[in-house]
């Protein structure tokens, strides 16, 4: 009897060790059937100065569509029930770049992002693999919500700045770069192909000050025009939450003169790498809408982009939404 009990205890301990590696959840099996109809939610943000409207830059929509997924807009200013409902039907969330304020956001981008983070975290805790990708402002939002909205960004000079990545020594041990090809790695390491357009930076000391340096694996660093070191890519240690301070979608779809956006063959290849990576993460989730009719009424196809580059926008095209009339 004692031998059987010891055998059972050994089996349980072995099982637990196989499901947790370096603090990371291993609740998704690579043998699972991938979802080949993934839908990604992209969070809108308040449109300045007219806060009666919100918007999503069309380049983020194309970024996701170009990797084989469809897009649903996620509205700001809604209650938690709305975000619970929409996240239960989609397969991942992208937080785009922009200029929304984190302070006193009054139900805007940062508030919505915090609600989404809490729900996605709970989903993953329950074994429901649900990824998030933050780009530029969305990258900053990821560290902000994990820090329970503790301000920790540093002002920096990293606008119109194409850079190569300064990989950390253990960057390949993370999920984002574990399967990177030699060619893409070489491009990112040696070519100035990442488009940086930010006035705020997240630094190692900032994460330490916020008490969340142990929550993230830093994958790459960079330096701004004043030689300030900032974090350019990271991922959450436990959850499939990823952040890029630079803009891969701009390489593909934004053409504003003066922003020094890399558009060459190498820049396109690395941009596609990040799009493919995130959509493949979303394929691990199997949420679906209750009906094909509900899905069809929710997709971004119900809206038309506006050619906003004719004005003073940094975006070639944007989806502009009336906050009063957006509903599903």
PDB file of C-alpha atoms in Angstrom:
ATOM      1  CA  UNK A   1       0.000   0.000   0.000  1.00  0.00           C
ATOM      2  CA  UNK A   2       2.854   2.362   0.920  1.00  0.00           C
ATOM      3  CA  UNK A   3       4.547   1.630  -2.415  1.00  0.00           C
ATOM      4  CA  UNK A   4       1.349   2.508  -4.304  1.00  0.00           C
ATOM      5  CA  UNK A   5       0.976   5.741  -2.334  1.00  0.00           C
ATOM      6  CA  UNK A   6       4.575   6.759  -3.068  1.00  0.00           C
ATOM      7  CA  UNK A   7       4.068   5.962  -6.752  1.00  0.00           C
ATOM      8  CA  UNK A   8       0.951   8.139  -6.849  1.00  0.00           C
ATOM      9  CA  UNK A   9       2.757  11.065  -5.160  1.00  0.00           C
ATOM     10  CA  UNK A  10       5.624  10.746  -7.647  1.00  0.00           C
ATOM     11  CA  UNK A  11       3.153  10.794 -10.550  1.00  0.00           C
ATOM     12  CA  UNK A  12       1.435  13.949  -9.235  1.00  0.00           C
ATOM     13  CA  UNK A  13       4.730  15.789  -8.713  1.00  0.00           C
ATOM     14  CA  UNK A  14       5.964  14.809 -12.161  1.00  0.00           C
ATOM     15  CA  UNK A  15       2.728  16.044 -13.728  1.00  0.00           C
ATOM     16  CA  UNK A  16       2.957  19.377 -11.927  1.00  0.00           C
ATOM     17  CA  UNK A  17       6.554  19.844 -13.026  1.00  0.00           C
ATOM     18  CA  UNK A  18       5.656  19.147 -16.639  1.00  0.00           C
ATOM     19  CA  UNK A  19       2.872  21.726 -16.661  1.00  0.00           C
ATOM     20  CA  UNK A  20       4.888  24.592 -15.202  1.00  0.00           C
ATOM     21  CA  UNK A  21       8.222  25.683 -16.643  1.00  0.00           C
ATOM     22  CA  UNK A  22      10.091  28.702 -15.215  1.00  0.00           C
ATOM     23  CA  UNK A  23       6.804  30.018 -13.835  1.00  0.00           C
ATOM     24  CA  UNK A  24       5.091  29.898 -17.218  1.00  0.00           C
ATOM     25  CA  UNK A  25       1.735  28.239 -17.707  1.00  0.00           C
ATOM     26  CA  UNK A  26       1.785  25.371 -20.189  1.00  0.00           C
ATOM     27  CA  UNK A  27      -1.973  25.011 -20.543  1.00  0.00           C
ATOM     28  CA  UNK A  28      -1.932  24.998 -24.336  1.00  0.00           C
ATOM     29  CA  UNK A  29      -0.882  21.765 -25.995  1.00  0.00           C
ATOM     30  CA  UNK A  30       0.967  22.077 -29.289  1.00  0.00           C
ATOM     31  CA  UNK A  31      -0.993  19.012 -30.373  1.00  0.00           C
ATOM     32  CA  UNK A  32      -4.262  20.927 -30.122  1.00  0.00           C
ATOM     33  CA  UNK A  33      -6.077  21.664 -33.364  1.00  0.00           C
ATOM     34  CA  UNK A  34      -5.394  25.307 -34.311  1.00  0.00           C
ATOM     35  CA  UNK A  35      -8.252  27.723 -34.845  1.00  0.00           C
ATOM     36  CA  UNK A  36      -7.869  28.710 -38.482  1.00  0.00           C
ATOM     37  CA  UNK A  37     -10.608  31.352 -38.338  1.00  0.00           C
ATOM     38  CA  UNK A  38      -9.164  33.623 -35.632  1.00  0.00           C
ATOM     39  CA  UNK A  39     -10.730  36.961 -34.803  1.00  0.00           C
ATOM     40  CA  UNK A  40      -8.723  39.680 -33.046  1.00  0.00           C
ATOM     41  CA  UNK A  41     -10.252  42.571 -31.140  1.00  0.00           C
ATOM     42  CA  UNK A  42      -8.524  45.932 -31.625  1.00  0.00           C
ATOM     43  CA  UNK A  43      -9.169  48.497 -28.904  1.00  0.00           C
ATOM     44  CA  UNK A  44     -10.343  51.901 -30.088  1.00  0.00           C
ATOM     45  CA  UNK A  45      -9.167  55.075 -28.380  1.00  0.00           C
ATOM     46  CA  UNK A  46     -10.531  58.548 -27.824  1.00  0.00           C
ATOM     47  CA  UNK A  47     -10.108  60.937 -30.739  1.00  0.00           C
ATOM     48  CA  UNK A  48      -8.554  64.257 -29.806  1.00  0.00           C
ATOM     49  CA  UNK A  49      -9.821  66.928 -29.550  1.00  0.00           C
ATOM     50  CA  UNK A  50     -13.321  65.549 -30.274  1.00  0.00           C
ATOM     51  CA  UNK A  51     -13.869  62.996 -27.508  1.00  0.00           C
ATOM     52  CA  UNK A  52     -17.373  62.246 -28.779  1.00  0.00           C
ATOM     53  CA  UNK A  53     -15.599  60.009 -31.297  1.00  0.00           C
ATOM     54  CA  UNK A  54     -13.093  57.183 -31.134  1.00  0.00           C
ATOM     55  CA  UNK A  55     -10.838  55.698 -33.781  1.00  0.00           C
ATOM     56  CA  UNK A  56      -8.651  52.782 -34.863  1.00  0.00           C
ATOM     57  CA  UNK A  57      -5.825  53.350 -37.338  1.00  0.00           C
ATOM     58  CA  UNK A  58      -6.468  51.166 -40.386  1.00  0.00           C
ATOM     59  CA  UNK A  59      -2.838  49.991 -40.442  1.00  0.00           C
ATOM     60  CA  UNK A  60      -3.494  47.851 -37.356  1.00  0.00           C
ATOM     61  CA  UNK A  61      -6.493  46.240 -39.020  1.00  0.00           C
ATOM     62  CA  UNK A  62      -4.449  45.459 -42.138  1.00  0.00           C
ATOM     63  CA  UNK A  63      -1.592  44.202 -39.944  1.00  0.00           C
ATOM     64  CA  UNK A  64      -3.895  41.557 -38.466  1.00  0.00           C
ATOM     65  CA  UNK A  65      -5.691  40.746 -41.707  1.00  0.00           C
ATOM     66  CA  UNK A  66      -2.371  40.307 -43.520  1.00  0.00           C
ATOM     67  CA  UNK A  67      -1.511  37.461 -41.142  1.00  0.00           C
ATOM     68  CA  UNK A  68      -4.755  35.587 -41.747  1.00  0.00           C
ATOM     69  CA  UNK A  69      -7.165  36.836 -39.094  1.00  0.00           C
ATOM     70  CA  UNK A  70     -10.224  39.062 -38.992  1.00  0.00           C
ATOM     71  CA  UNK A  71     -10.852  42.086 -36.789  1.00  0.00           C
ATOM     72  CA  UNK A  72     -13.538  43.263 -34.403  1.00  0.00           C
ATOM     73  CA  UNK A  73     -13.404  46.817 -33.005  1.00  0.00           C
ATOM     74  CA  UNK A  74     -13.571  47.009 -29.215  1.00  0.00           C
ATOM     75  CA  UNK A  75     -15.260  50.151 -27.925  1.00  0.00           C
ATOM     76  CA  UNK A  76     -14.045  52.329 -25.085  1.00  0.00           C
ATOM     77  CA  UNK A  77     -16.270  53.657 -22.311  1.00  0.00           C
ATOM     78  CA  UNK A  78     -18.168  50.423 -21.657  1.00  0.00           C
ATOM     79  CA  UNK A  79     -18.829  48.488 -18.467  1.00  0.00           C
ATOM     80  CA  UNK A  80     -17.076  45.277 -17.518  1.00  0.00           C
ATOM     81  CA  UNK A  81     -19.981  43.128 -18.739  1.00  0.00           C
ATOM     82  CA  UNK A  82     -19.394  44.380 -22.280  1.00  0.00           C
ATOM     83  CA  UNK A  83     -15.693  43.450 -22.180  1.00  0.00           C
ATOM     84  CA  UNK A  84     -16.470  40.065 -20.599  1.00  0.00           C
ATOM     85  CA  UNK A  85     -18.893  39.366 -23.434  1.00  0.00           C
ATOM     86  CA  UNK A  86     -16.702  40.424 -26.349  1.00  0.00           C
ATOM     87  CA  UNK A  87     -13.582  38.671 -25.019  1.00  0.00           C
ATOM     88  CA  UNK A  88     -15.562  35.440 -24.675  1.00  0.00           C
ATOM     89  CA  UNK A  89     -16.176  35.507 -28.462  1.00  0.00           C
ATOM     90  CA  UNK A  90     -12.809  36.588 -29.893  1.00  0.00           C
ATOM     91  CA  UNK A  91      -9.359  34.982 -29.840  1.00  0.00           C
ATOM     92  CA  UNK A  92      -7.019  37.782 -28.773  1.00  0.00           C
ATOM     93  CA  UNK A  93      -6.688  41.538 -28.325  1.00  0.00           C
ATOM     94  CA  UNK A  94      -4.361  44.121 -29.868  1.00  0.00           C
ATOM     95  CA  UNK A  95      -3.745  47.397 -28.065  1.00  0.00           C
ATOM     96  CA  UNK A  96      -2.626  49.887 -30.738  1.00  0.00           C
ATOM     97  CA  UNK A  97      -0.347  52.883 -30.530  1.00  0.00           C
ATOM     98  CA  UNK A  98      -1.649  56.434 -30.362  1.00  0.00           C
ATOM     99  CA  UNK A  99      -1.716  59.381 -28.016  1.00  0.00           C
ATOM    100  CA  UNK A 100      -4.415  58.632 -25.427  1.00  0.00           C
ATOM    101  CA  UNK A 101      -3.692  59.771 -21.880  1.00  0.00           C
ATOM    102  CA  UNK A 102      -3.422  57.214 -19.089  1.00  0.00           C
ATOM    103  CA  UNK A 103      -4.250  59.778 -16.392  1.00  0.00           C
ATOM    104  CA  UNK A 104      -7.887  60.738 -15.806  1.00  0.00           C
ATOM    105  CA  UNK A 105      -8.942  58.765 -18.881  1.00  0.00           C
ATOM    106  CA  UNK A 106     -12.636  58.852 -17.824  1.00  0.00           C
ATOM    107  CA  UNK A 107     -13.590  55.547 -19.342  1.00  0.00           C
ATOM    108  CA  UNK A 108     -11.226  55.798 -22.311  1.00  0.00           C
ATOM    109  CA  UNK A 109      -8.394  53.693 -23.694  1.00  0.00           C
ATOM    110  CA  UNK A 110      -6.528  53.089 -20.427  1.00  0.00           C
ATOM    111  CA  UNK A 111      -9.671  52.214 -18.461  1.00  0.00           C
ATOM    112  CA  UNK A 112     -10.820  49.781 -21.146  1.00  0.00           C
ATOM    113  CA  UNK A 113      -7.347  48.264 -21.332  1.00  0.00           C
ATOM    114  CA  UNK A 114      -7.293  47.697 -17.573  1.00  0.00           C
ATOM    115  CA  UNK A 115     -10.653  45.914 -17.685  1.00  0.00           C
ATOM    116  CA  UNK A 116      -9.510  43.780 -20.622  1.00  0.00           C
ATOM    117  CA  UNK A 117      -6.279  42.887 -18.816  1.00  0.00           C
ATOM    118  CA  UNK A 118      -8.137  41.710 -15.715  1.00  0.00           C
ATOM    119  CA  UNK A 119     -10.513  39.562 -17.757  1.00  0.00           C
ATOM    120  CA  UNK A 120      -7.767  38.093 -19.956  1.00  0.00           C
ATOM    121  CA  UNK A 121      -5.657  37.321 -16.895  1.00  0.00           C
ATOM    122  CA  UNK A 122      -8.559  35.472 -15.306  1.00  0.00           C
ATOM    123  CA  UNK A 123      -9.216  33.550 -18.530  1.00  0.00           C
ATOM    124  CA  UNK A 124      -5.617  32.376 -18.664  1.00  0.00           C
ATOM    125  CA  UNK A 125      -5.680  31.470 -14.974  1.00  0.00           C
ATOM    126  CA  UNK A 126      -8.634  29.219 -15.802  1.00  0.00           C
ATOM    127  CA  UNK A 127      -6.721  27.480 -18.595  1.00  0.00           C
ATOM    128  CA  UNK A 128      -8.290  29.485 -21.427  1.00  0.00           C
ATOM    129  CA  UNK A 129      -5.321  30.626 -23.562  1.00  0.00           C
ATOM    130  CA  UNK A 130      -5.960  34.254 -24.505  1.00  0.00           C
ATOM    131  CA  UNK A 131      -3.165  36.477 -25.921  1.00  0.00           C
ATOM    132  CA  UNK A 132      -2.702  40.254 -25.889  1.00  0.00           C
ATOM    133  CA  UNK A 133      -0.287  42.289 -28.012  1.00  0.00           C
ATOM    134  CA  UNK A 134       0.503  45.921 -27.192  1.00  0.00           C
ATOM    135  CA  UNK A 135       2.254  48.141 -29.743  1.00  0.00           C
ATOM    136  CA  UNK A 136       3.897  51.462 -28.749  1.00  0.00           C
ATOM    137  CA  UNK A 137       1.248  53.094 -26.521  1.00  0.00           C
ATOM    138  CA  UNK A 138      -0.236  49.610 -26.175  1.00  0.00           C
ATOM    139  CA  UNK A 139       3.169  48.336 -25.026  1.00  0.00           C
ATOM    140  CA  UNK A 140       3.218  51.072 -22.397  1.00  0.00           C
ATOM    141  CA  UNK A 141      -0.377  50.221 -21.458  1.00  0.00           C
ATOM    142  CA  UNK A 142       0.613  46.584 -20.845  1.00  0.00           C
ATOM    143  CA  UNK A 143       3.255  47.517 -18.286  1.00  0.00           C
ATOM    144  CA  UNK A 144       0.910  50.149 -16.805  1.00  0.00           C
ATOM    145  CA  UNK A 145      -1.984  47.757 -16.140  1.00  0.00           C
ATOM    146  CA  UNK A 146       0.281  44.999 -14.821  1.00  0.00           C
ATOM    147  CA  UNK A 147       1.627  47.647 -12.428  1.00  0.00           C
ATOM    148  CA  UNK A 148      -1.970  48.291 -11.319  1.00  0.00           C
ATOM    149  CA  UNK A 149      -1.881  51.692 -13.038  1.00  0.00           C
ATOM    150  CA  UNK A 150       1.204  52.947 -11.241  1.00  0.00           C
ATOM    151  CA  UNK A 151       2.829  55.641 -13.460  1.00  0.00           C
ATOM    152  CA  UNK A 152       6.378  54.642 -14.365  1.00  0.00           C
ATOM    153  CA  UNK A 153       7.161  55.895 -17.897  1.00  0.00           C
ATOM    154  CA  UNK A 154      10.129  58.163 -18.605  1.00  0.00           C
ATOM    155  CA  UNK A 155      10.124  61.004 -21.121  1.00  0.00           C
ATOM    156  CA  UNK A 156      12.522  60.261 -23.955  1.00  0.00           C
ATOM    157  CA  UNK A 157      13.503  61.197 -27.517  1.00  0.00           C
ATOM    158  CA  UNK A 158      12.632  58.275 -29.750  1.00  0.00           C
ATOM    159  CA  UNK A 159      10.493  59.772 -32.485  1.00  0.00           C
ATOM    160  CA  UNK A 160      11.269  59.199 -36.172  1.00  0.00           C
ATOM    161  CA  UNK A 161      13.998  56.819 -35.043  1.00  0.00           C
ATOM    162  CA  UNK A 162      14.615  53.571 -36.984  1.00  0.00           C
ATOM    163  CA  UNK A 163      16.703  51.128 -34.922  1.00  0.00           C
ATOM    164  CA  UNK A 164      18.064  47.606 -34.852  1.00  0.00           C
ATOM    165  CA  UNK A 165      17.224  45.563 -31.734  1.00  0.00           C
ATOM    166  CA  UNK A 166      19.707  45.035 -28.925  1.00  0.00           C
ATOM    167  CA  UNK A 167      18.657  41.545 -27.870  1.00  0.00           C
ATOM    168  CA  UNK A 168      19.074  40.470 -24.264  1.00  0.00           C
ATOM    169  CA  UNK A 169      21.261  37.378 -23.709  1.00  0.00           C
ATOM    170  CA  UNK A 170      18.313  35.066 -22.970  1.00  0.00           C
ATOM    171  CA  UNK A 171      15.838  36.500 -25.487  1.00  0.00           C
ATOM    172  CA  UNK A 172      15.387  33.142 -27.246  1.00  0.00           C
ATOM    173  CA  UNK A 173      14.121  31.551 -24.037  1.00  0.00           C
ATOM    174  CA  UNK A 174      10.966  33.655 -24.351  1.00  0.00           C
ATOM    175  CA  UNK A 175       8.005  32.706 -26.485  1.00  0.00           C
ATOM    176  CA  UNK A 176       8.147  35.611 -28.949  1.00  0.00           C
ATOM    177  CA  UNK A 177      11.544  34.751 -30.393  1.00  0.00           C
ATOM    178  CA  UNK A 178      11.877  31.049 -29.602  1.00  0.00           C
ATOM    179  CA  UNK A 179      11.239  30.012 -33.229  1.00  0.00           C
ATOM    180  CA  UNK A 180      12.762  33.009 -34.986  1.00  0.00           C
ATOM    181  CA  UNK A 181      14.621  32.175 -38.201  1.00  0.00           C
ATOM    182  CA  UNK A 182      18.308  32.994 -38.542  1.00  0.00           C
ATOM    183  CA  UNK A 183      17.469  35.463 -41.313  1.00  0.00           C
ATOM    184  CA  UNK A 184      14.864  37.433 -39.336  1.00  0.00           C
ATOM    185  CA  UNK A 185      17.097  37.423 -36.264  1.00  0.00           C
ATOM    186  CA  UNK A 186      19.995  38.777 -38.307  1.00  0.00           C
ATOM    187  CA  UNK A 187      17.826  41.537 -39.803  1.00  0.00           C
ATOM    188  CA  UNK A 188      16.514  42.630 -36.408  1.00  0.00           C
ATOM    189  CA  UNK A 189      19.986  42.525 -34.868  1.00  0.00           C
ATOM    190  CA  UNK A 190      21.921  44.332 -37.608  1.00  0.00           C
ATOM    191  CA  UNK A 191      19.505  46.492 -39.644  1.00  0.00           C
ATOM    192  CA  UNK A 192      17.648  49.650 -38.619  1.00  0.00           C
ATOM    193  CA  UNK A 193      14.222  48.264 -39.439  1.00  0.00           C
ATOM    194  CA  UNK A 194      12.125  49.018 -36.345  1.00  0.00           C
ATOM    195  CA  UNK A 195      10.118  52.250 -36.482  1.00  0.00           C
ATOM    196  CA  UNK A 196      10.164  54.118 -33.161  1.00  0.00           C
ATOM    197  CA  UNK A 197       7.713  56.995 -32.757  1.00  0.00           C
ATOM    198  CA  UNK A 198       7.396  57.523 -29.006  1.00  0.00           C
ATOM    199  CA  UNK A 199       7.994  60.324 -26.501  1.00  0.00           C
ATOM    200  CA  UNK A 200       7.631  58.050 -23.459  1.00  0.00           C
ATOM    201  CA  UNK A 201       9.858  55.091 -22.696  1.00  0.00           C
ATOM    202  CA  UNK A 202       9.590  52.120 -20.347  1.00  0.00           C
ATOM    203  CA  UNK A 203      12.887  51.413 -18.628  1.00  0.00           C
ATOM    204  CA  UNK A 204      14.245  48.706 -16.356  1.00  0.00           C
ATOM    205  CA  UNK A 205      14.315  51.160 -13.464  1.00  0.00           C
ATOM    206  CA  UNK A 206      10.728  52.165 -14.243  1.00  0.00           C
ATOM    207  CA  UNK A 207       9.551  48.555 -13.945  1.00  0.00           C
ATOM    208  CA  UNK A 208      11.513  48.206 -10.705  1.00  0.00           C
ATOM    209  CA  UNK A 209       9.973  51.409  -9.359  1.00  0.00           C
ATOM    210  CA  UNK A 210       6.511  50.043 -10.185  1.00  0.00           C
ATOM    211  CA  UNK A 211       7.311  46.736  -8.517  1.00  0.00           C
ATOM    212  CA  UNK A 212       6.728  44.621 -11.645  1.00  0.00           C
ATOM    213  CA  UNK A 213      10.230  43.856 -12.919  1.00  0.00           C
ATOM    214  CA  UNK A 214       9.686  40.215 -11.942  1.00  0.00           C
ATOM    215  CA  UNK A 215       6.498  40.048 -14.054  1.00  0.00           C
ATOM    216  CA  UNK A 216       8.207  40.520 -17.424  1.00  0.00           C
ATOM    217  CA  UNK A 217      10.976  38.978 -19.451  1.00  0.00           C
ATOM    218  CA  UNK A 218      12.798  41.740 -21.297  1.00  0.00           C
ATOM    219  CA  UNK A 219      13.661  40.535 -24.802  1.00  0.00           C
ATOM    220  CA  UNK A 220      15.357  43.572 -26.326  1.00  0.00           C
ATOM    221  CA  UNK A 221      16.607  47.037 -25.443  1.00  0.00           C
ATOM    222  CA  UNK A 222      17.384  50.188 -27.380  1.00  0.00           C
ATOM    223  CA  UNK A 223      18.753  53.692 -26.812  1.00  0.00           C
ATOM    224  CA  UNK A 224      17.086  56.987 -27.653  1.00  0.00           C
ATOM    225  CA  UNK A 225      18.689  60.099 -29.173  1.00  0.00           C
ATOM    226  CA  UNK A 226      20.054  61.050 -25.726  1.00  0.00           C
ATOM    227  CA  UNK A 227      21.432  57.525 -25.193  1.00  0.00           C
ATOM    228  CA  UNK A 228      18.709  56.669 -22.662  1.00  0.00           C
ATOM    229  CA  UNK A 229      18.274  52.896 -22.513  1.00  0.00           C
ATOM    230  CA  UNK A 230      14.674  51.756 -22.942  1.00  0.00           C
ATOM    231  CA  UNK A 231      12.890  48.433 -23.322  1.00  0.00           C
ATOM    232  CA  UNK A 232      11.856  47.722 -26.912  1.00  0.00           C
ATOM    233  CA  UNK A 233      10.221  44.299 -26.540  1.00  0.00           C
ATOM    234  CA  UNK A 234       9.076  42.153 -23.654  1.00  0.00           C
ATOM    235  CA  UNK A 235       6.560  39.491 -22.657  1.00  0.00           C
ATOM    236  CA  UNK A 236       4.791  38.572 -19.464  1.00  0.00           C
ATOM    237  CA  UNK A 237       6.509  35.767 -17.572  1.00  0.00           C
ATOM    238  CA  UNK A 238       3.269  33.872 -16.929  1.00  0.00           C
ATOM    239  CA  UNK A 239       0.660  34.978 -19.461  1.00  0.00           C
ATOM    240  CA  UNK A 240       0.702  35.219 -23.298  1.00  0.00           C
ATOM    241  CA  UNK A 241       0.865  39.024 -23.134  1.00  0.00           C
ATOM    242  CA  UNK A 242       3.419  40.708 -25.421  1.00  0.00           C
ATOM    243  CA  UNK A 243       4.697  44.228 -25.977  1.00  0.00           C
ATOM    244  CA  UNK A 244       6.556  45.992 -28.806  1.00  0.00           C
ATOM    245  CA  UNK A 245       7.606  49.603 -28.278  1.00  0.00           C
ATOM    246  CA  UNK A 246       8.203  49.974 -32.031  1.00  0.00           C
ATOM    247  CA  UNK A 247       5.658  49.901 -34.876  1.00  0.00           C
ATOM    248  CA  UNK A 248       5.785  46.878 -37.229  1.00  0.00           C
ATOM    249  CA  UNK A 249       2.450  47.882 -38.780  1.00  0.00           C
ATOM    250  CA  UNK A 250       3.965  51.171 -40.007  1.00  0.00           C
ATOM    251  CA  UNK A 251       6.582  49.325 -42.082  1.00  0.00           C
ATOM    252  CA  UNK A 252       3.755  47.774 -44.035  1.00  0.00           C
ATOM    253  CA  UNK A 253       0.997  50.371 -44.207  1.00  0.00           C
ATOM    254  CA  UNK A 254       2.002  53.895 -43.122  1.00  0.00           C
ATOM    255  CA  UNK A 255       3.629  56.248 -45.631  1.00  0.00           C
ATOM    256  CA  UNK A 256       3.761  59.690 -44.008  1.00  0.00           C
ATOM    257  CA  UNK A 257       6.845  61.609 -45.160  1.00  0.00           C
ATOM    258  CA  UNK A 258       9.216  62.644 -42.375  1.00  0.00           C
ATOM    259  CA  UNK A 259       8.634  59.758 -39.978  1.00  0.00           C
ATOM    260  CA  UNK A 260      11.609  57.799 -41.371  1.00  0.00           C
ATOM    261  CA  UNK A 261       9.613  54.587 -41.499  1.00  0.00           C
ATOM    262  CA  UNK A 262      11.617  51.686 -42.968  1.00  0.00           C
ATOM    263  CA  UNK A 263       9.859  50.230 -46.021  1.00  0.00           C
ATOM    264  CA  UNK A 264      12.532  48.020 -47.564  1.00  0.00           C
ATOM    265  CA  UNK A 265      12.402  44.270 -48.080  1.00  0.00           C
ATOM    266  CA  UNK A 266      14.018  43.560 -44.702  1.00  0.00           C
ATOM    267  CA  UNK A 267      11.618  45.855 -42.861  1.00  0.00           C
ATOM    268  CA  UNK A 268       8.623  44.156 -44.461  1.00  0.00           C
ATOM    269  CA  UNK A 269       9.924  40.711 -43.530  1.00  0.00           C
ATOM    270  CA  UNK A 270      10.312  41.516 -39.850  1.00  0.00           C
ATOM    271  CA  UNK A 271       6.924  43.281 -39.719  1.00  0.00           C
ATOM    272  CA  UNK A 272       5.285  40.177 -41.118  1.00  0.00           C
ATOM    273  CA  UNK A 273       7.110  38.062 -38.530  1.00  0.00           C
ATOM    274  CA  UNK A 274       5.426  39.895 -35.649  1.00  0.00           C
ATOM    275  CA  UNK A 275       1.990  39.822 -37.294  1.00  0.00           C
ATOM    276  CA  UNK A 276       2.289  36.094 -37.954  1.00  0.00           C
ATOM    277  CA  UNK A 277       3.531  35.428 -34.425  1.00  0.00           C
ATOM    278  CA  UNK A 278       0.584  37.126 -32.765  1.00  0.00           C
ATOM    279  CA  UNK A 279      -2.078  35.652 -35.037  1.00  0.00           C
ATOM    280  CA  UNK A 280      -0.582  32.202 -34.460  1.00  0.00           C
ATOM    281  CA  UNK A 281      -0.899  32.837 -30.732  1.00  0.00           C
ATOM    282  CA  UNK A 282      -4.575  33.677 -31.304  1.00  0.00           C
ATOM    283  CA  UNK A 283      -5.049  30.399 -33.203  1.00  0.00           C
ATOM    284  CA  UNK A 284      -4.540  28.659 -29.852  1.00  0.00           C
ATOM    285  CA  UNK A 285      -7.822  30.133 -28.612  1.00  0.00           C
ATOM    286  CA  UNK A 286     -11.169  28.632 -29.660  1.00  0.00           C
ATOM    287  CA  UNK A 287     -13.758  31.230 -28.625  1.00  0.00           C
ATOM    288  CA  UNK A 288     -16.575  31.690 -31.128  1.00  0.00           C
ATOM    289  CA  UNK A 289     -19.600  33.921 -31.578  1.00  0.00           C
ATOM    290  CA  UNK A 290     -22.991  32.439 -30.775  1.00  0.00           C
ATOM    291  CA  UNK A 291     -24.065  32.659 -34.405  1.00  0.00           C
ATOM    292  CA  UNK A 292     -22.644  33.542 -37.801  1.00  0.00           C
ATOM    293  CA  UNK A 293     -25.093  36.455 -37.916  1.00  0.00           C
ATOM    294  CA  UNK A 294     -23.741  37.947 -34.688  1.00  0.00           C
ATOM    295  CA  UNK A 295     -20.185  37.496 -35.941  1.00  0.00           C
ATOM    296  CA  UNK A 296     -20.961  39.191 -39.247  1.00  0.00           C
ATOM    297  CA  UNK A 297     -22.607  42.176 -37.546  1.00  0.00           C
ATOM    298  CA  UNK A 298     -19.617  42.677 -35.237  1.00  0.00           C
ATOM    299  CA  UNK A 299     -16.700  42.566 -37.684  1.00  0.00           C
ATOM    300  CA  UNK A 300     -14.806  45.678 -38.828  1.00  0.00           C
ATOM    301  CA  UNK A 301     -16.235  45.141 -42.319  1.00  0.00           C
ATOM    302  CA  UNK A 302     -19.335  46.998 -41.142  1.00  0.00           C
ATOM    303  CA  UNK A 303     -17.308  50.220 -41.129  1.00  0.00           C
ATOM    304  CA  UNK A 304     -15.316  52.108 -43.751  1.00  0.00           C
ATOM    305  CA  UNK A 305     -11.904  53.720 -43.253  1.00  0.00           C
ATOM    306  CA  UNK A 306     -11.360  57.415 -43.924  1.00  0.00           C
ATOM    307  CA  UNK A 307      -8.341  58.797 -45.790  1.00  0.00           C
ATOM    308  CA  UNK A 308      -7.051  60.798 -42.825  1.00  0.00           C
ATOM    309  CA  UNK A 309      -3.545  61.566 -44.166  1.00  0.00           C
ATOM    310  CA  UNK A 310      -5.051  64.407 -46.213  1.00  0.00           C
ATOM    311  CA  UNK A 311      -5.310  66.270 -42.911  1.00  0.00           C
ATOM    312  CA  UNK A 312      -2.707  66.399 -40.156  1.00  0.00           C
ATOM    313  CA  UNK A 313      -3.054  62.766 -39.053  1.00  0.00           C
ATOM    314  CA  UNK A 314       0.012  60.513 -38.864  1.00  0.00           C
ATOM    315  CA  UNK A 315      -2.197  57.674 -40.129  1.00  0.00           C
ATOM    316  CA  UNK A 316      -2.917  57.125 -43.810  1.00  0.00           C
ATOM    317  CA  UNK A 317      -6.396  55.774 -43.012  1.00  0.00           C
ATOM    318  CA  UNK A 318      -8.466  55.557 -39.852  1.00  0.00           C
ATOM    319  CA  UNK A 319     -11.765  54.050 -38.797  1.00  0.00           C
ATOM    320  CA  UNK A 320     -13.627  56.817 -36.986  1.00  0.00           C
ATOM    321  CA  UNK A 321     -16.534  55.876 -34.738  1.00  0.00           C
ATOM    322  CA  UNK A 322     -19.301  57.897 -33.120  1.00  0.00           C
ATOM    323  CA  UNK A 323     -19.265  56.831 -29.470  1.00  0.00           C
ATOM    324  CA  UNK A 324     -23.014  57.373 -29.186  1.00  0.00           C
ATOM    325  CA  UNK A 325     -23.940  55.067 -32.050  1.00  0.00           C
ATOM    326  CA  UNK A 326     -21.434  52.233 -31.661  1.00  0.00           C
ATOM    327  CA  UNK A 327     -23.154  49.144 -30.320  1.00  0.00           C
ATOM    328  CA  UNK A 328     -23.352  45.389 -30.697  1.00  0.00           C
TER     329      UNK A 328
END
